[in-house]
Amino acid sequence: MRQTRLRQVWQSIQGARVWTDEVGEGITRIRVTSRWARMLGFEVSAYLVGDLLVDTGFAHVRQQVLSALEGWRIEAICCTHNHEDHTGNCGPLAAIHGCRVFIRNHGLRWGEGVRRLKPYRAWFWGEPGRFDAEEMPDEVVGRHRSLRALPAPGHSITHVALWEEATGTVFTGDLFISPGASAVLIQENPYDLVDSLRRVAAVEPRLMLTGHGLAIEDPAPRLCTKADRVEATAARVVELHQTGMKDRDIVREVFRGGNRRDRNIELLTQGEFSRLNFIRAAVLHEPGRG
Ligand SMILES: [Zn+2]
């Protein structure tokens, strides 16, 4: 009784909201937010493609996500990548629907700060808890629909873009969040990201559905523009680094004037996401280095 009351209080603090809409041919978007996410203008999206579920939202909205998917048949869960705002409900959904969970490079999935979430991440999204996952096959086949997994590392080593050729739809998780170089996690690899953006653009999607609510028609030019911008920024970083300039000065030089969104993210994540990380990653992963 006391536990139920506590859970109710906690849920009301979180202010979880889940609603669904149709975004394509037989594609249902499950949109989830919490009070904190709304304050930052954030939402997280999962998608039901026939009986294949792309991502699962975050743990703080678990009850609402489970209810929204009640009565649907789910054959498999395909994770765009192993971050807790996308995998937060894999365990309970797999148990209820008796389905498998696929993640690319699943053997490496604990290596990117996910095993022990920083307190702000646990507070913001909640802990996904342990769940079993299998290696993402090249093609995930449902009863009526299938999704091809295009490797899309950069933001995470586990990242894929899920491509449905029949409808020209691609699900890109966190591949495309901002239109250019931005604050990133220390594990990110900007050169891999550039290749991934171009790989996805090359299939010429008609519709791109992202992990944070964007639905972009004919996204190839925007993907290519982002790839060009990230590539040019990384090249400039390396050039300045070779002159002996300090990393923090390079931040000021290449991100002139700053960007309010990046500054807010740096503050909120206690620097776990930062423009400084972009500088370090551009130098560390420079092609041909090491
Ligand atoms: Zn992510």
PDB file of N, CA and C in Angstrom, residues 19-24 27-32 43-48 209-210 212-215:
ATOM      1  N   TRP A  19       1.899   9.431 -25.811  1.00  0.00           N
ATOM      2  CA  TRP A  19       0.800   9.449 -26.761  1.00  0.00           C
ATOM      3  C   TRP A  19       1.299   8.897 -28.091  1.00  0.00           C
ATOM      4  N   THR A  20       0.377   8.518 -28.949  1.00  0.00           N
ATOM      5  CA  THR A  20       0.779   7.875 -30.209  1.00  0.00           C
ATOM      6  C   THR A  20       0.184   8.636 -31.391  1.00  0.00           C
ATOM      7  N   ASP A  21       0.866   8.560 -32.516  1.00  0.00           N
ATOM      8  CA  ASP A  21       0.298   9.063 -33.761  1.00  0.00           C
ATOM      9  C   ASP A  21       0.816   8.215 -34.921  1.00  0.00           C
ATOM     10  N   GLU A  22       0.138   8.347 -36.061  1.00  0.00           N
ATOM     11  CA  GLU A  22       0.547   7.595 -37.248  1.00  0.00           C
ATOM     12  C   GLU A  22       1.470   8.488 -38.067  1.00  0.00           C
ATOM     13  N   VAL A  23       2.634   7.962 -38.466  1.00  0.00           N
ATOM     14  CA  VAL A  23       3.596   8.818 -39.166  1.00  0.00           C
ATOM     15  C   VAL A  23       3.983   8.301 -40.546  1.00  0.00           C
ATOM     16  N   GLY A  24       3.423   7.195 -40.943  1.00  0.00           N
ATOM     17  CA  GLY A  24       3.782   6.661 -42.253  1.00  0.00           C
ATOM     18  C   GLY A  24       2.894   5.480 -42.535  1.00  0.00           C
ATOM     19  N   ILE A  27       2.923   2.844 -39.738  1.00  0.00           N
ATOM     20  CA  ILE A  27       3.948   3.104 -38.714  1.00  0.00           C
ATOM     21  C   ILE A  27       3.331   3.959 -37.609  1.00  0.00           C
ATOM     22  N   THR A  28       3.361   3.427 -36.391  1.00  0.00           N
ATOM     23  CA  THR A  28       2.841   4.167 -35.245  1.00  0.00           C
ATOM     24  C   THR A  28       4.022   4.717 -34.440  1.00  0.00           C
ATOM     25  N   ARG A  29       3.966   6.027 -34.181  1.00  0.00           N
ATOM     26  CA  ARG A  29       5.010   6.622 -33.339  1.00  0.00           C
ATOM     27  C   ARG A  29       4.520   6.650 -31.901  1.00  0.00           C
ATOM     28  N   ILE A  30       5.346   6.166 -30.986  1.00  0.00           N
ATOM     29  CA  ILE A  30       5.028   6.236 -29.556  1.00  0.00           C
ATOM     30  C   ILE A  30       5.895   7.359 -28.998  1.00  0.00           C
ATOM     31  N   ARG A  31       5.248   8.463 -28.603  1.00  0.00           N
ATOM     32  CA  ARG A  31       5.991   9.651 -28.181  1.00  0.00           C
ATOM     33  C   ARG A  31       5.965   9.731 -26.663  1.00  0.00           C
ATOM     34  N   VAL A  32       7.129   9.885 -26.058  1.00  0.00           N
ATOM     35  CA  VAL A  32       7.186   9.886 -24.595  1.00  0.00           C
ATOM     36  C   VAL A  32       7.974  11.090 -24.089  1.00  0.00           C
ATOM     37  N   GLU A  43      11.627  15.206 -26.532  1.00  0.00           N
ATOM     38  CA  GLU A  43      10.777  14.028 -26.416  1.00  0.00           C
ATOM     39  C   GLU A  43      11.558  12.859 -26.991  1.00  0.00           C
ATOM     40  N   VAL A  44      11.161  11.671 -26.619  1.00  0.00           N
ATOM     41  CA  VAL A  44      11.800  10.466 -27.136  1.00  0.00           C
ATOM     42  C   VAL A  44      10.741   9.703 -27.923  1.00  0.00           C
ATOM     43  N   SER A  45      11.156   9.121 -29.050  1.00  0.00           N
ATOM     44  CA  SER A  45      10.186   8.421 -29.885  1.00  0.00           C
ATOM     45  C   SER A  45      10.590   6.973 -30.088  1.00  0.00           C
ATOM     46  N   ALA A  46       9.589   6.097 -29.974  1.00  0.00           N
ATOM     47  CA  ALA A  46       9.737   4.698 -30.386  1.00  0.00           C
ATOM     48  C   ALA A  46       8.747   4.504 -31.535  1.00  0.00           C
ATOM     49  N   TYR A  47       8.939   3.474 -32.327  1.00  0.00           N
ATOM     50  CA  TYR A  47       8.076   3.287 -33.499  1.00  0.00           C
ATOM     51  C   TYR A  47       7.674   1.827 -33.620  1.00  0.00           C
ATOM     52  N   LEU A  48       6.413   1.630 -33.927  1.00  0.00           N
ATOM     53  CA  LEU A  48       5.935   0.280 -34.185  1.00  0.00           C
ATOM     54  C   LEU A  48       5.725   0.148 -35.691  1.00  0.00           C
ATOM     55  N   LEU A 209      12.795   9.102 -39.643  1.00  0.00           N
ATOM     56  CA  LEU A 209      12.154   9.259 -38.335  1.00  0.00           C
ATOM     57  C   LEU A 209      13.239   9.097 -37.277  1.00  0.00           C
ATOM     58  N   THR A 210      13.419  10.135 -36.464  1.00  0.00           N
ATOM     59  CA  THR A 210      14.535  10.119 -35.518  1.00  0.00           C
ATOM     60  C   THR A 210      14.082   9.679 -34.121  1.00  0.00           C
ATOM     61  N   HIS A 212      14.216  11.355 -31.479  1.00  0.00           N
ATOM     62  CA  HIS A 212      13.721  12.466 -30.653  1.00  0.00           C
ATOM     63  C   HIS A 212      12.687  13.298 -31.406  1.00  0.00           C
ATOM     64  N   GLY A 213      11.807  12.585 -32.114  1.00  0.00           N
ATOM     65  CA  GLY A 213      10.586  13.227 -32.608  1.00  0.00           C
ATOM     66  C   GLY A 213      10.625  13.874 -33.978  1.00  0.00           C
ATOM     67  N   LEU A 214      11.784  13.907 -34.640  1.00  0.00           N
ATOM     68  CA  LEU A 214      11.799  14.550 -35.960  1.00  0.00           C
ATOM     69  C   LEU A 214      11.298  13.593 -37.034  1.00  0.00           C
ATOM     70  N   ALA A 215      10.494  14.129 -37.952  1.00  0.00           N
ATOM     71  CA  ALA A 215      10.079  13.393 -39.142  1.00  0.00           C
ATOM     72  C   ALA A 215      10.471  14.263 -40.324  1.00  0.00           C
TER      73      ALA A 215
END
